Coordinates of C-alpha atoms and ligand atoms in Angstrom, one line a residue:
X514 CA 47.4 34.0 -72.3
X515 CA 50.7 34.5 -73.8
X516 CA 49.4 38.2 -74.6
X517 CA 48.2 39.0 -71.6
X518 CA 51.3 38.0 -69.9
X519 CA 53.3 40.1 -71.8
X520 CA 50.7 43.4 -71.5
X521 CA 50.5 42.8 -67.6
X522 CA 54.4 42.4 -67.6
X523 CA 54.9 46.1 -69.5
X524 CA 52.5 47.4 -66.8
X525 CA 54.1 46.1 -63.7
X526 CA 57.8 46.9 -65.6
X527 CA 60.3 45.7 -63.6
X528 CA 59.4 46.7 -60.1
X529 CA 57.5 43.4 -59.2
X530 CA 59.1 40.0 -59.8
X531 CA 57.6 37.2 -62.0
X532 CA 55.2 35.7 -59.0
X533 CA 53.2 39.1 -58.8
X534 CA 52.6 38.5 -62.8
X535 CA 51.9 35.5 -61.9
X536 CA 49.0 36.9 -59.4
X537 CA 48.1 38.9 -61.5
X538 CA 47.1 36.8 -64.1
X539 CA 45.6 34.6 -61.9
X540 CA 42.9 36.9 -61.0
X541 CA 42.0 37.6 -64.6
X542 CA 41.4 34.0 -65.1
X543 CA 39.0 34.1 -62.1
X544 CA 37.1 37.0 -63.7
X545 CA 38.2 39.6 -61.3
X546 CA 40.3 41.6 -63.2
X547 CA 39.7 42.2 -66.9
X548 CA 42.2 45.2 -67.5
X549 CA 45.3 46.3 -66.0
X550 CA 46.0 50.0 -67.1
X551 CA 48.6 52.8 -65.8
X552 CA 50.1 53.5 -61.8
X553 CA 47.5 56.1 -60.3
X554 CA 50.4 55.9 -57.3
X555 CA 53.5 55.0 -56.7
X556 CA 54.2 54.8 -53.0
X557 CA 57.0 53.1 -51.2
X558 CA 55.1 50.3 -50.0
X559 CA 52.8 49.6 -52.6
X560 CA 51.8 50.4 -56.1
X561 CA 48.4 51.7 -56.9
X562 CA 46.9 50.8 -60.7
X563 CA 43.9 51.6 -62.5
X564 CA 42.1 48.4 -63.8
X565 CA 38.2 47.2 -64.9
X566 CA 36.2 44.4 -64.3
X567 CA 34.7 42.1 -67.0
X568 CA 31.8 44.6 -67.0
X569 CA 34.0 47.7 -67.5
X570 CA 34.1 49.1 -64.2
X571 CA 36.8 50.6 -62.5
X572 CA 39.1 49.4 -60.2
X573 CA 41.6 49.9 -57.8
X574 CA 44.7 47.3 -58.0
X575 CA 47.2 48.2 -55.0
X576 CA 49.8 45.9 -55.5
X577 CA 52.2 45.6 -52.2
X578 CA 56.1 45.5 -52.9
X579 CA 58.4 42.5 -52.0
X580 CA 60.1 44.5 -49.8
X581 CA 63.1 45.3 -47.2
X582 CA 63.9 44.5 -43.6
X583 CA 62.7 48.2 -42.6
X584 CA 59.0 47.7 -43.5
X585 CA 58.9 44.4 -41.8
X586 CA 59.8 45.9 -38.6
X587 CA 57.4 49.3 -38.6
X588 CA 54.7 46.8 -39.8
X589 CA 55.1 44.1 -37.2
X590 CA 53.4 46.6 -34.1
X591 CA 50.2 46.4 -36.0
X592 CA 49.8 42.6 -36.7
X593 CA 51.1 41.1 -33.6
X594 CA 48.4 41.6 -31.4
X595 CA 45.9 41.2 -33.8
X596 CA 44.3 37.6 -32.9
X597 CA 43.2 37.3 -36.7
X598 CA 46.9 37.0 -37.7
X599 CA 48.1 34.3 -35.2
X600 CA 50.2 31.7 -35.7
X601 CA 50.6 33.0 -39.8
X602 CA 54.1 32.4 -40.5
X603 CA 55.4 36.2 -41.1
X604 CA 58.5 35.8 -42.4
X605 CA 59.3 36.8 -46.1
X606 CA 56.5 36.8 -48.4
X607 CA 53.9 35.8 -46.2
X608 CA 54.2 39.0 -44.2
X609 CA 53.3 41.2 -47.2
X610 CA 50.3 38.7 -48.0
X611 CA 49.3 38.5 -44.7
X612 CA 49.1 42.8 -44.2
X613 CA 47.3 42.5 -47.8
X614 CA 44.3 40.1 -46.1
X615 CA 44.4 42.7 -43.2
X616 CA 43.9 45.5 -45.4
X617 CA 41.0 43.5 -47.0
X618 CA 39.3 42.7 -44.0
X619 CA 39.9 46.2 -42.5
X620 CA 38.3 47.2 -45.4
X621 CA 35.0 44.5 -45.5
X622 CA 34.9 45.4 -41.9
X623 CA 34.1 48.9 -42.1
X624 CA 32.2 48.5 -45.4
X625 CA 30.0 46.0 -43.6
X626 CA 29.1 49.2 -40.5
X627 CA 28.9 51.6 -43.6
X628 CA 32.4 53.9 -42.8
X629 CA 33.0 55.3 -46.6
X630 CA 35.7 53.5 -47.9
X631 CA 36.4 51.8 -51.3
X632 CA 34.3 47.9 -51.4
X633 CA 36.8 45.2 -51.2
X634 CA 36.3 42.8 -54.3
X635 CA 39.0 40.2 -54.0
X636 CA 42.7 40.1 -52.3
X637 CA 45.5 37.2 -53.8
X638 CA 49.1 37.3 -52.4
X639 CA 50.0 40.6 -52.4
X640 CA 47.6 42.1 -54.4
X641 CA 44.2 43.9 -53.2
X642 CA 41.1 44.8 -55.8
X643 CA 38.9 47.1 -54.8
X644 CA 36.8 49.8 -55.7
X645 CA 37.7 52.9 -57.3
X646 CA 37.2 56.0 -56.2
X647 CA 37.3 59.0 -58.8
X648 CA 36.7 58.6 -62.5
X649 CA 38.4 57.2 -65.9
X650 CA 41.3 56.3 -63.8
X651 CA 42.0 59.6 -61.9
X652 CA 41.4 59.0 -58.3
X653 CA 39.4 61.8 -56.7
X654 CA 41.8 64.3 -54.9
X655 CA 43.2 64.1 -51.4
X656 CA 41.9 66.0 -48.7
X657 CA 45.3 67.8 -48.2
X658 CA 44.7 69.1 -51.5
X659 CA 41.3 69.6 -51.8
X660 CA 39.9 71.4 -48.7
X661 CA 35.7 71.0 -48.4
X662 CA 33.8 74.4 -48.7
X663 CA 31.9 74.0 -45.5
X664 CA 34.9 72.5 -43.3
X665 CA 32.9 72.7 -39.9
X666 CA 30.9 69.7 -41.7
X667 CA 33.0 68.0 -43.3
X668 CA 34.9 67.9 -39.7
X669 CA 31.7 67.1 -38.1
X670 CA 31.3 63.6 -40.3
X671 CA 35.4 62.6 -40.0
X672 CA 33.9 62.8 -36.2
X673 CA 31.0 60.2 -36.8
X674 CA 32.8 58.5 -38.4
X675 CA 35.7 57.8 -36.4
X676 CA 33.0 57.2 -33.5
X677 CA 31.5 54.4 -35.3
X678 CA 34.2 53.2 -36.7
X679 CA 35.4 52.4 -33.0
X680 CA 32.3 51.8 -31.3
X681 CA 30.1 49.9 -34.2
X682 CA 33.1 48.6 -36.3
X683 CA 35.4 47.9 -33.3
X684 CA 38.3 49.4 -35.4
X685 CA 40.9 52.3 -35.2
X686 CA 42.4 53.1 -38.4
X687 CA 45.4 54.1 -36.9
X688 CA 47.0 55.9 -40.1
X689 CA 44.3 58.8 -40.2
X690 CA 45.3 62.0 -42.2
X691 CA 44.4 64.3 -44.5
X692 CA 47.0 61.9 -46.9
X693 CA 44.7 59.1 -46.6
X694 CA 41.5 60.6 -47.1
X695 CA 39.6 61.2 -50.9
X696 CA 37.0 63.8 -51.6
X697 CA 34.6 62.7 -54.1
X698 CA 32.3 65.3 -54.9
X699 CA 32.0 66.7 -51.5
X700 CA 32.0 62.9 -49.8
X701 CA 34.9 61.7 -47.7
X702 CA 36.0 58.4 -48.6
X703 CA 38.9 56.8 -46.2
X704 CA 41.6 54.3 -47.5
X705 CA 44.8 53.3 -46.9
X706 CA 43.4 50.6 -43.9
X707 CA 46.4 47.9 -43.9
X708 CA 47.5 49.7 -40.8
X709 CA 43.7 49.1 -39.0
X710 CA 43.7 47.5 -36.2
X711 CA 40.7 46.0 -34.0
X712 CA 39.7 47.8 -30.9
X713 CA 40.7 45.4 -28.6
X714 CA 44.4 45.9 -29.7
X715 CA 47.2 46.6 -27.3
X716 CA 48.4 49.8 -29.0
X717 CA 44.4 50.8 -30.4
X718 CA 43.8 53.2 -27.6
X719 CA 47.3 55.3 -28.8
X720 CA 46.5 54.7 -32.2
X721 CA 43.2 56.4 -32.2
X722 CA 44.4 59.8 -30.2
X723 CA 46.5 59.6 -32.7
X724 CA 44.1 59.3 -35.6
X725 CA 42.2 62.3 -33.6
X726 CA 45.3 64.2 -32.9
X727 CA 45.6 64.5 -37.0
X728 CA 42.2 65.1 -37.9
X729 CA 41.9 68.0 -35.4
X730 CA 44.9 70.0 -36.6
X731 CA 44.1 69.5 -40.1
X732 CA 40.6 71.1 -39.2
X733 CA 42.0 73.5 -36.8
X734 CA 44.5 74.7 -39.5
X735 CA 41.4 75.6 -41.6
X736 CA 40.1 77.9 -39.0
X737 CA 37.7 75.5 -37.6
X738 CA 36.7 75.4 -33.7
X739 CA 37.4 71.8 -32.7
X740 CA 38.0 72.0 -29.1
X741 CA 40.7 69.5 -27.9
X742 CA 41.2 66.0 -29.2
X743 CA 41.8 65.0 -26.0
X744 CA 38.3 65.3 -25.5
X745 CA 36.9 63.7 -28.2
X746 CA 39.3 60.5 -27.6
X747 CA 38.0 60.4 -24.2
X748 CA 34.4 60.6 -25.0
X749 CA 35.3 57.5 -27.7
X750 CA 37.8 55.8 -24.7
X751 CA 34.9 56.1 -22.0
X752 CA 32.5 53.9 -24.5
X753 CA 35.1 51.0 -25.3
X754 CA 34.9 47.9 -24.0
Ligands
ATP1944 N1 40.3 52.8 -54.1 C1 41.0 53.8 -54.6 N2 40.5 54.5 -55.7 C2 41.2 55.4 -56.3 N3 42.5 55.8 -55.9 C3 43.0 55.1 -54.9 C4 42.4 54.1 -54.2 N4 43.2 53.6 -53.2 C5 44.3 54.3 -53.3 N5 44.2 55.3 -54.3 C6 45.3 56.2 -54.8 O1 46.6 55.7 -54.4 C7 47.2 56.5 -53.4 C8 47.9 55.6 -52.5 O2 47.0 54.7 -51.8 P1 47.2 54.3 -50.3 O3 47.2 55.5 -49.5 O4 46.2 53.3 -50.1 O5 48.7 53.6 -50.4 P2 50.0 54.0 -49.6 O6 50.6 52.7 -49.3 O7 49.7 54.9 -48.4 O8 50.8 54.7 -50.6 P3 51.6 56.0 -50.3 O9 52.9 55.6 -49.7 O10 51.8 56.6 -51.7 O11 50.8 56.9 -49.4 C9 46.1 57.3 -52.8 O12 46.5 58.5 -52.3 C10 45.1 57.5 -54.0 O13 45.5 58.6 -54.8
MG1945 MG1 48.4 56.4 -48.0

């Protein structure tokens, strides 16, 4: 125990406090965790590491930061108005834990209606485990950087996808980009879901022209033909409940 406190502790350095090595170490002991190695990101919201399971698979440890006033108040439009999150004291602490849970169930959600995204495995405090996408701890590239070869298709599935994710999953992702999408050998795998919201949110109908808005200029900057987001929203809008 005493050395894996002290290997977790030179991994985290000194950006998280002495509860999140606490967390951390409590998931090894329930057998989530086996291995904590290097930051695959660094972000100013959360840290993402590289980890394995007992079994030696990879994992995906994005640890949220304690953090300042200024998150809590961009943050707080996505969780009030979600019913899951009521009466969930959101001060402190229990704010960061509480947009940790939402990223896991965001995540289960769409999982469960089969949108590509990485399986949840286990969320604790302010840490979420889940799968991970690219290999030997080098996350498969963003699609800002890594443009498909046949871009009318690729664009084409982002489509479906956003479609079911809304109609089937009753979700909008609400942070859709080329930043928060990973190409894995030609597949488009979304993350980055904290900021998800459910359909039935006050703000979900902005959200998703939005999430379209950025999609289509991303495409259309790639020379493909999208036609007007506007469209596309409205199509989605004209199906919601
Ligand atoms: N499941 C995963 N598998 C592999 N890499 C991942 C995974 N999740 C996140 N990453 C890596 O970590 C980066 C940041 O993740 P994410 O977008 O979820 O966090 P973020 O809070 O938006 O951080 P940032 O502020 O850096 O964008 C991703 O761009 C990706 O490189
Ligand atoms: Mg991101």
């Amino acid at each position: 125990m005493a050395e894996k406190d002290s290997s977790v502790r030179e991994v985290l350095e000194d950006v998280f406090d002495q509860r999140t090595v606490l967390a951390v170490l409590h998931l090894m002991n329930r057998g989530v965790l086996a291995k904590l190695y290097g930051t695959v990101s660094t972000g100013k919201e959360a840290r993402v590491y590289w980890g394995k399971d007992r079994d030696g698979r990879d994992l995906a440890v994005k640890i949220y930061l304690i953090v300042t006033a200024e998150f809590r108040r961009g943050r707080l439009k996505y969780i009030l108005g979600d019913p899951r999150f009521e009466g969930a004291s959101l001060r402190g602490r229990e704010l960061i834990y509480a947009w940790a849970r939402k990223e896991y169930r965001n995540l289960r959600r769409a999982s469960q209606f089969g949108i590509p995204c990485p399986k949840p495995i286990a969320v604790y405090e302010n840490i979420l485990v889940m799968e991970f996408i690219g290999r030997d701890g080098v996350p498969a590239p963003l699609l800002k950087d890594s443009p498909p070869s046949r871009p009318y298709e690729a664009f084409r599935e982002l489509q479906s996808y956003i479609e079911r994710m809304v109609l089937e999953a009753g979700l909008v992702h609400a942070d859709l980009s080329e930043y928060n999408i990973l190409v894995e050998d030609d597949r488009l795998v979304i993350i980055d879901w904290g900021s998800a919201v459910l359909s039935s949110h006050p703000n979900a109908e902005e959200f998703l022209l939005n999430d379209i808005r950025n999609v289509y200029r991303f495409f259309r900057e790639l020379g493909v033909d999208t036609g007007r987001p506007e469209e596309f929203f409205e199509h989605i809008r004209s199906q919601m409940r």
